[in-house]
XYZ file of C-alpha atoms in Angstrom:
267
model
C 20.110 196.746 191.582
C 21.503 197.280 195.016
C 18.092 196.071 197.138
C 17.323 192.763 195.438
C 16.120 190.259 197.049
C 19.174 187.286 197.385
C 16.773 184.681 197.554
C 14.758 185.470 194.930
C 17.997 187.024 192.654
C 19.725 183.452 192.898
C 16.563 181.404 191.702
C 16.268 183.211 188.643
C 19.518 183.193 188.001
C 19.425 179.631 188.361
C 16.810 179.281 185.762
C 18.599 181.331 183.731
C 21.734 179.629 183.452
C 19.933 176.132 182.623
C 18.722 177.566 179.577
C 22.234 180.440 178.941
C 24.025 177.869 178.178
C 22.921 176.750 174.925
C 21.563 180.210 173.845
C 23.004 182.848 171.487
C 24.631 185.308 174.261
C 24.608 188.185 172.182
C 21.108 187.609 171.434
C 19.838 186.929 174.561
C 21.137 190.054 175.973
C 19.799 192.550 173.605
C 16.327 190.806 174.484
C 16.755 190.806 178.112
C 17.402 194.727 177.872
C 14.648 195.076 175.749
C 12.393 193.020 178.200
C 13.225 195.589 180.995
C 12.419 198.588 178.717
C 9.330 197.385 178.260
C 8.808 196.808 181.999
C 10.050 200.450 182.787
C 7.678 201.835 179.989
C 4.285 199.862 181.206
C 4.433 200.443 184.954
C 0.801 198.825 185.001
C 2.140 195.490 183.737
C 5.168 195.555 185.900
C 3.300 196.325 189.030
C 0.548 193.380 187.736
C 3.540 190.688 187.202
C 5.440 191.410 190.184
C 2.426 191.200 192.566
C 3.262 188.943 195.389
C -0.697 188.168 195.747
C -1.206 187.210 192.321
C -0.202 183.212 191.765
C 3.217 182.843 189.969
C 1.377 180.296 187.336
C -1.040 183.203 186.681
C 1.499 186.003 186.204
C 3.574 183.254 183.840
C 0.768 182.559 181.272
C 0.494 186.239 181.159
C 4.128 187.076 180.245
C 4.162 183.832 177.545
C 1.186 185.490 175.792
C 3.153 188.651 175.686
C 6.343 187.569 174.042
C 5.835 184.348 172.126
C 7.240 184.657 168.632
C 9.343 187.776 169.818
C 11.649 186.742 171.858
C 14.150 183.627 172.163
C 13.282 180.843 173.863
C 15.958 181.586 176.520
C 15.032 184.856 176.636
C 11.342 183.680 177.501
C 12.395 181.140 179.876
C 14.367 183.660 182.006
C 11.987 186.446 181.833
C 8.872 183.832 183.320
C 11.141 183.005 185.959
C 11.399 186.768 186.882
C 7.817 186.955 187.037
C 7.452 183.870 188.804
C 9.609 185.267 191.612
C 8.818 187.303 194.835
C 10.263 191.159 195.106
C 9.819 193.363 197.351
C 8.855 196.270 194.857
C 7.769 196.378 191.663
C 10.803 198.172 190.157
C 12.843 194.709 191.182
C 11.564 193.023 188.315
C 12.978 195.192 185.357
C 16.077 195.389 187.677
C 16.566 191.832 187.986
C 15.908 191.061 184.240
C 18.400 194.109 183.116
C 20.918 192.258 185.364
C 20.833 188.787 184.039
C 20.925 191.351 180.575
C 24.417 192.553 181.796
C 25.317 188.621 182.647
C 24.585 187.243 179.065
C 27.025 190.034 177.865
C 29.218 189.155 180.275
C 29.090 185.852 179.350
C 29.598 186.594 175.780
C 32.477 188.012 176.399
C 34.252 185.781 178.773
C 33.762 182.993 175.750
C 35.608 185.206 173.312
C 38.293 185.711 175.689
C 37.496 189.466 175.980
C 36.256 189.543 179.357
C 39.035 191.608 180.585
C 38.631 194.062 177.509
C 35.528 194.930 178.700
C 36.376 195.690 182.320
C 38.868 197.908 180.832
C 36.540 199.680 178.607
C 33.880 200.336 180.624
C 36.282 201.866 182.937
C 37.780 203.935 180.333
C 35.111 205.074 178.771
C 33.712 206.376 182.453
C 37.139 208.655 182.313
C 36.352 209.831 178.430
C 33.358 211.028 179.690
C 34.817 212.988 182.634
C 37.158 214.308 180.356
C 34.055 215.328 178.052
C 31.408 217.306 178.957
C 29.803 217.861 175.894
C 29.864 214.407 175.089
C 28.396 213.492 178.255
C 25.716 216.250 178.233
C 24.775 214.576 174.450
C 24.147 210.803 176.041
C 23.104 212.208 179.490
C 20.450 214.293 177.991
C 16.839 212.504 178.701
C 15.108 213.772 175.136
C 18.300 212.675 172.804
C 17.559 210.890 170.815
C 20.121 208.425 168.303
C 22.134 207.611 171.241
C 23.152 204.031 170.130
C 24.160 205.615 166.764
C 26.431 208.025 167.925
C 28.204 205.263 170.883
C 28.805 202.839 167.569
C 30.159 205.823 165.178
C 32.267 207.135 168.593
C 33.387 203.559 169.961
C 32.420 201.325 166.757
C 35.423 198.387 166.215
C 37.690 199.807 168.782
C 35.872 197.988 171.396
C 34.726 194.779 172.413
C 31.380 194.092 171.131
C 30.099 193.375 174.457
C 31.597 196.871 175.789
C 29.329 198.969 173.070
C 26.295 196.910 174.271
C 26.740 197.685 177.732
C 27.374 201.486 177.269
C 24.693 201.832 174.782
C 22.118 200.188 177.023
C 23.263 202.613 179.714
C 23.441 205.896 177.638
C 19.939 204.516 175.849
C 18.171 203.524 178.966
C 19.565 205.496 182.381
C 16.720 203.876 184.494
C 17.066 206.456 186.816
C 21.143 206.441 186.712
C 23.661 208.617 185.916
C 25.958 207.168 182.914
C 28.576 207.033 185.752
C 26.435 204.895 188.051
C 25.162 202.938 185.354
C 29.009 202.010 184.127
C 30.000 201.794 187.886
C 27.253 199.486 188.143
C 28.317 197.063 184.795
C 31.542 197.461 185.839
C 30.791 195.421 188.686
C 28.619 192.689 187.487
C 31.292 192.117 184.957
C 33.819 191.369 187.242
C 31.454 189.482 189.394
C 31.396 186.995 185.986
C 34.566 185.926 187.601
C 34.352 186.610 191.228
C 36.915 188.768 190.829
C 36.639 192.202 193.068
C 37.502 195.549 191.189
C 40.004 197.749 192.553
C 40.370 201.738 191.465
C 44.091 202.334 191.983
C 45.584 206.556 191.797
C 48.870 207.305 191.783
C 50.970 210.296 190.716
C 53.156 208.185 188.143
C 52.373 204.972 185.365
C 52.723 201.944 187.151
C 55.117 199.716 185.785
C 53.495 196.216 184.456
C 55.627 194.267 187.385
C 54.794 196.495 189.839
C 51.034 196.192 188.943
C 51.184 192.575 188.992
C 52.812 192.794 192.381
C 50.460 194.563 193.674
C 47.778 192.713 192.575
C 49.506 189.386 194.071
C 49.307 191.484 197.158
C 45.480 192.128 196.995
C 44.283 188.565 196.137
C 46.365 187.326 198.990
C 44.562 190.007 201.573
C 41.669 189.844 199.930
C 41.530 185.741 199.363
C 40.397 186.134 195.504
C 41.807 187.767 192.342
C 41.420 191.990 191.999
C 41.328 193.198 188.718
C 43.076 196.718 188.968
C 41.916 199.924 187.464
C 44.748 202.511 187.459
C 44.267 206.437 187.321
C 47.147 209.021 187.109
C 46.894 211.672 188.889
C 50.111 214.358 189.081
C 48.013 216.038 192.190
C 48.828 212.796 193.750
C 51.611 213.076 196.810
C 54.195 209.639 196.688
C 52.212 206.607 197.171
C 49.108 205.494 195.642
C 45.708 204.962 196.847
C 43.178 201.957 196.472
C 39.549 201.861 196.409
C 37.711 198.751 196.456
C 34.119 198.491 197.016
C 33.668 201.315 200.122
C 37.013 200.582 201.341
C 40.044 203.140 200.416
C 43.507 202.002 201.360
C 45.522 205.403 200.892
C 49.358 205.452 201.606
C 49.711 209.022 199.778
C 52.082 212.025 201.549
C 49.399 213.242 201.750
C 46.936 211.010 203.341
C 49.777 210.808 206.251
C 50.339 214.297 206.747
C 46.113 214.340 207.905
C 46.433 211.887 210.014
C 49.149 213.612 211.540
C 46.566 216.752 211.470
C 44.058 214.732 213.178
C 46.378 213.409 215.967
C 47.508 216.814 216.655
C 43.927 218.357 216.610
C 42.934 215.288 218.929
Protein backbone atom coordinates (compact mmCIF):
# COMPACT_ATOMS: atom_id res chain seq x y z
CA UNK A 1 0.00 0.00 0.00
CA UNK A 2 3.16 1.98 0.36
CA UNK A 3 3.22 3.54 -3.53
CA UNK A 4 -0.33 4.87 -3.83
CA UNK A 5 -1.02 7.54 -5.48
CA UNK A 6 -2.05 10.61 -2.69
CA UNK A 7 -4.11 12.24 -5.07
CA UNK A 8 -5.95 9.62 -6.24
CA UNK A 9 -5.94 7.67 -2.47
CA UNK A 10 -7.71 10.88 -0.93
CA UNK A 11 -10.57 11.09 -3.65
CA UNK A 12 -11.71 7.77 -3.03
CA UNK A 13 -11.51 8.02 0.27
CA UNK A 14 -13.57 10.94 0.02
CA UNK A 15 -16.25 9.10 -1.74
CA UNK A 16 -16.04 6.63 0.58
CA UNK A 17 -16.69 8.37 3.64
CA UNK A 18 -19.93 10.17 2.10
CA UNK A 19 -21.49 6.97 1.83
CA UNK A 20 -19.37 5.07 5.42
CA UNK A 21 -21.22 6.91 7.32
CA UNK A 22 -24.56 5.54 7.17
CA UNK A 23 -23.40 1.97 6.23
CA UNK A 24 -23.12 -1.21 8.32
CA UNK A 25 -19.15 -1.06 9.12
CA UNK A 26 -18.83 -4.55 9.74
CA UNK A 27 -20.48 -5.25 6.59
CA UNK A 28 -18.89 -3.05 4.47
CA UNK A 29 -15.56 -4.31 5.35
CA UNK A 30 -15.97 -7.94 4.78
CA UNK A 31 -17.18 -6.74 1.18
CA UNK A 32 -14.43 -4.42 0.55
CA UNK A 33 -11.93 -7.44 1.30
CA UNK A 34 -13.84 -9.55 -0.73
CA UNK A 35 -13.84 -6.91 -3.62
CA UNK A 36 -9.96 -6.98 -3.59
CA UNK A 37 -9.86 -10.83 -3.67
CA UNK A 38 -11.62 -10.80 -6.51
CA UNK A 39 -9.36 -8.16 -8.09
CA UNK A 40 -6.17 -10.21 -7.07
CA UNK A 41 -7.82 -13.45 -8.53
CA UNK A 42 -8.91 -11.86 -12.15
CA UNK A 43 -5.76 -9.96 -13.07
CA UNK A 44 -7.53 -9.41 -16.59
CA UNK A 45 -10.33 -7.38 -14.99
CA UNK A 46 -8.07 -5.51 -12.71
CA UNK A 47 -5.67 -4.53 -15.38
CA UNK A 48 -9.09 -3.62 -17.69
CA UNK A 49 -10.60 -1.31 -14.71
CA UNK A 50 -7.55 0.35 -13.73
CA UNK A 51 -6.57 1.39 -17.30
CA UNK A 52 -5.78 5.01 -17.34
CA UNK A 53 -6.84 5.05 -21.25
CA UNK A 54 -10.08 3.57 -20.77
CA UNK A 55 -12.87 6.48 -19.71
CA UNK A 56 -13.71 6.32 -15.92
CA UNK A 57 -17.67 6.28 -16.97
CA UNK A 58 -16.78 3.19 -19.05
CA UNK A 59 -14.79 1.25 -16.45
CA UNK A 60 -17.86 2.30 -13.82
CA UNK A 61 -20.79 0.70 -15.79
CA UNK A 62 -18.55 -2.23 -15.96
CA UNK A 63 -17.92 -2.73 -12.21
CA UNK A 64 -21.99 -1.91 -11.45
CA UNK A 65 -22.82 -4.83 -13.78
CA UNK A 66 -20.45 -6.93 -11.82
CA UNK A 67 -21.69 -6.49 -8.31
CA UNK A 68 -25.28 -5.32 -8.29
CA UNK A 69 -27.35 -7.43 -5.94
CA UNK A 70 -24.02 -8.67 -4.22
CA UNK A 71 -22.71 -6.17 -2.61
CA UNK A 72 -23.98 -3.12 -0.34
CA UNK A 73 -24.71 -0.12 -1.70
CA UNK A 74 -21.72 1.48 0.11
CA UNK A 75 -19.71 -1.13 -0.76
CA UNK A 76 -20.61 -0.42 -4.56
CA UNK A 77 -20.29 3.19 -4.27
CA UNK A 78 -16.69 2.96 -2.95
CA UNK A 79 -15.51 0.27 -5.14
CA UNK A 80 -16.76 2.57 -8.59
CA UNK A 81 -14.88 5.27 -7.18
CA UNK A 82 -11.72 3.02 -7.14
CA UNK A 83 -12.24 2.27 -10.62
CA UNK A 84 -13.01 5.64 -11.52
CA UNK A 85 -9.60 6.73 -10.23
CA UNK A 86 -6.08 7.01 -11.88
CA UNK A 87 -3.09 4.51 -10.52
CA UNK A 88 -0.11 4.13 -11.56
CA UNK A 89 -0.26 0.18 -11.73
CA UNK A 90 -2.76 -2.08 -11.85
CA UNK A 91 -2.07 -3.78 -8.49
CA UNK A 92 -3.13 -0.11 -6.88
CA UNK A 93 -6.59 -0.84 -7.31
CA UNK A 94 -7.07 -4.04 -5.08
CA UNK A 95 -4.59 -2.16 -2.77
CA UNK A 96 -6.56 0.84 -2.44
CA UNK A 97 -9.94 -1.01 -2.01
CA UNK A 98 -8.27 -3.54 0.74
CA UNK A 99 -7.29 -0.25 2.49
CA UNK A 100 -10.53 1.57 2.74
CA UNK A 101 -11.39 -2.51 3.85
CA UNK A 102 -8.99 -1.99 6.87
CA UNK A 103 -10.72 1.71 7.43
CA UNK A 104 -14.39 0.41 7.73
CA UNK A 105 -12.96 -1.98 10.45
CA UNK A 106 -11.30 0.60 11.85
CA UNK A 107 -14.13 2.53 11.95
CA UNK A 108 -16.17 -0.14 13.47
CA UNK A 109 -14.20 -0.28 16.07
CA UNK A 110 -13.52 3.23 17.06
CA UNK A 111 -17.65 3.40 17.41
CA UNK A 112 -17.62 0.57 19.91
CA UNK A 113 -14.99 2.17 21.81
CA UNK A 114 -12.51 -0.67 21.02
CA UNK A 115 -10.24 1.11 18.86
CA UNK A 116 -7.43 0.84 21.20
CA UNK A 117 -8.18 -3.01 21.73
CA UNK A 118 -7.40 -3.54 18.43
CA UNK A 119 -4.07 -1.73 18.22
CA UNK A 120 -3.21 -3.85 21.06
CA UNK A 121 -4.18 -7.03 19.49
CA UNK A 122 -2.84 -6.81 16.38
CA UNK A 123 0.35 -6.08 18.04
CA UNK A 124 0.09 -8.97 20.25
CA UNK A 125 -0.88 -11.32 18.15
CA UNK A 126 2.37 -10.32 15.78
CA UNK A 127 4.46 -11.48 19.14
CA UNK A 128 2.21 -14.92 19.51
CA UNK A 129 3.28 -15.64 16.30
CA UNK A 130 7.01 -15.04 16.88
CA UNK A 131 6.68 -16.99 19.79
CA UNK A 132 5.00 -19.80 17.49
CA UNK A 133 6.39 -21.26 14.73
CA UNK A 134 4.16 -23.89 14.07
CA UNK A 135 1.35 -21.74 14.31
CA UNK A 136 2.78 -19.37 11.99
CA UNK A 137 3.98 -22.01 9.46
CA UNK A 138 -0.07 -23.25 9.62
CA UNK A 139 -1.47 -19.51 8.51
CA UNK A 140 1.75 -18.66 6.54
CA UNK A 141 1.44 -21.70 4.46
CA UNK A 142 0.05 -20.60 0.77
CA UNK A 143 -2.11 -24.10 0.15
CA UNK A 144 -3.87 -24.08 3.86
CA UNK A 145 -6.63 -24.09 3.69
CA UNK A 146 -9.53 -23.25 6.83
CA UNK A 147 -7.48 -20.43 7.91
CA UNK A 148 -10.40 -18.18 9.15
CA UNK A 149 -11.63 -21.27 11.10
CA UNK A 150 -8.75 -21.95 12.98
CA UNK A 151 -7.99 -17.68 13.79
CA UNK A 152 -11.86 -17.75 15.28
CA UNK A 153 -11.41 -21.24 17.31
CA UNK A 154 -7.61 -19.72 18.37
CA UNK A 155 -8.68 -15.93 19.00
CA UNK A 156 -12.68 -16.39 18.96
CA UNK A 157 -14.35 -13.90 21.95
CA UNK A 158 -11.07 -12.96 23.41
CA UNK A 159 -10.71 -10.31 20.89
CA UNK A 160 -12.28 -7.46 19.46
CA UNK A 161 -14.36 -8.38 16.61
CA UNK A 162 -12.65 -6.03 14.42
CA UNK A 163 -9.10 -7.59 15.52
CA UNK A 164 -10.22 -11.31 14.16
CA UNK A 165 -11.30 -9.59 10.88
CA UNK A 166 -8.17 -7.96 10.33
CA UNK A 167 -5.92 -11.02 11.12
CA UNK A 168 -8.08 -13.34 9.27
CA UNK A 169 -8.04 -11.21 6.14
CA UNK A 170 -4.26 -11.17 6.50
CA UNK A 171 -3.62 -14.92 7.31
CA UNK A 172 -6.56 -15.66 4.44
CA UNK A 173 -5.28 -13.32 1.84
CA UNK A 174 -1.21 -12.45 2.23
CA UNK A 175 -1.30 -10.47 -1.12
CA UNK A 176 2.14 -10.94 -1.42
CA UNK A 177 2.91 -10.20 2.52
CA UNK A 178 4.26 -11.86 5.19
CA UNK A 179 1.60 -12.15 8.23
CA UNK A 180 4.14 -9.79 9.92
CA UNK A 181 4.00 -7.16 7.19
CA UNK A 182 0.49 -7.58 6.71
CA UNK A 183 -0.20 -6.87 10.73
CA UNK A 184 2.62 -4.20 10.60
CA UNK A 185 0.74 -2.82 7.87
CA UNK A 186 -3.06 -2.82 9.81
CA UNK A 187 -1.36 -1.85 12.61
CA UNK A 188 -0.74 1.31 11.04
CA UNK A 189 -3.84 2.23 9.27
CA UNK A 190 -5.51 1.63 12.54
CA UNK A 191 -3.79 4.10 14.30
CA UNK A 192 -3.92 6.41 11.39
CA UNK A 193 -8.04 6.19 12.28
CA UNK A 194 -6.89 8.62 14.84
CA UNK A 195 -3.83 10.29 13.60
CA UNK A 196 -2.19 8.90 16.20
CA UNK A 197 1.62 7.61 15.35
CA UNK A 198 2.58 4.06 16.76
CA UNK A 199 5.53 3.71 18.80
CA UNK A 200 7.38 0.07 19.52
CA UNK A 201 8.93 0.66 22.94
CA UNK A 202 11.83 -2.38 24.49
CA UNK A 203 12.99 -2.32 27.65
CA UNK A 204 14.58 -4.85 30.01
CA UNK A 205 11.79 -4.40 32.81
CA UNK A 206 7.51 -3.81 32.81
CA UNK A 207 6.94 -0.33 32.59
CA UNK A 208 5.00 0.99 35.24
CA UNK A 209 1.42 2.53 34.02
CA UNK A 210 2.76 6.23 35.20
CA UNK A 211 5.82 5.88 33.73
CA UNK A 212 4.18 4.83 30.38
CA UNK A 213 1.91 7.65 30.46
CA UNK A 214 4.88 9.89 31.05
CA UNK A 215 6.48 8.88 28.45
CA UNK A 216 3.92 9.09 26.17
CA UNK A 217 3.23 12.89 27.35
CA UNK A 218 6.81 13.15 26.31
CA UNK A 219 6.30 11.81 22.70
CA UNK A 220 3.12 13.77 21.74
CA UNK A 221 4.85 16.88 22.91
CA UNK A 222 8.10 16.07 20.48
CA UNK A 223 6.18 14.62 18.17
CA UNK A 224 3.08 17.37 18.14
CA UNK A 225 0.27 14.47 18.17
CA UNK A 226 -0.70 11.55 20.45
CA UNK A 227 1.70 8.04 20.23
CA UNK A 228 0.05 5.08 21.10
CA UNK A 229 2.87 2.89 22.75
CA UNK A 230 3.60 -0.71 22.12
CA UNK A 231 5.86 -2.13 24.87
CA UNK A 232 8.20 -5.31 24.50
CA UNK A 233 10.31 -6.85 27.36
CA UNK A 234 13.28 -7.82 26.64
CA UNK A 235 15.83 -9.13 29.71
CA UNK A 236 18.76 -8.90 26.83
CA UNK A 237 17.98 -5.31 27.12
CA UNK A 238 20.99 -3.09 28.92
CA UNK A 239 19.22 -0.04 31.38
CA UNK A 240 17.20 2.18 29.30
CA UNK A 241 14.71 1.49 26.75
CA UNK A 242 14.53 1.97 23.14
CA UNK A 243 11.79 3.54 20.78
CA UNK A 244 10.92 2.86 17.32
CA UNK A 245 8.56 4.91 15.50
CA UNK A 246 8.05 4.75 11.89
CA UNK A 247 12.06 4.42 10.61
CA UNK A 248 13.18 6.38 13.46
CA UNK A 249 14.79 4.45 16.66
CA UNK A 250 15.47 6.58 19.70
CA UNK A 251 17.75 4.09 21.81
CA UNK A 252 19.11 5.24 25.28
CA UNK A 253 20.15 1.46 26.19
CA UNK A 254 23.88 0.72 28.00
CA UNK A 255 24.26 -0.61 25.39
CA UNK A 256 23.47 1.60 22.54
CA UNK A 257 26.07 4.10 24.43
CA UNK A 258 28.80 1.85 24.88
CA UNK A 259 28.79 1.71 20.50
CA UNK A 260 28.82 4.94 20.17
CA UNK A 261 31.63 5.10 22.36
CA UNK A 262 33.06 2.15 19.95
CA UNK A 263 32.49 4.26 17.03
CA UNK A 264 34.16 7.44 18.43
CA UNK A 265 37.11 5.48 19.37
CA UNK A 266 37.32 3.58 15.97
CA UNK A 267 36.83 7.16 14.31
Amino acid sequence: MQGLSRTSLVDVEERFNSVAGSADLGTLADELFAVASLFDREPGLRRSLSDPSRPAEQKAQTIRALLEGKVSAAAMETTVAAVEAKWSRSGDLADAVERLGVIAAASEAEGAGRLDDVEDELFRFGRILAANPDLRRALADPAATGKESLLADLLGAKVAPTTLRLVSQVAAHPRGRSLERGLEEFGRLVALQRQRLVAVVTSAVLLSDAQKQRLANWLRATYGRDVHLNVEVDPKVLGGFSIKIGDEIIDTTIAARIEEVRRRLAG
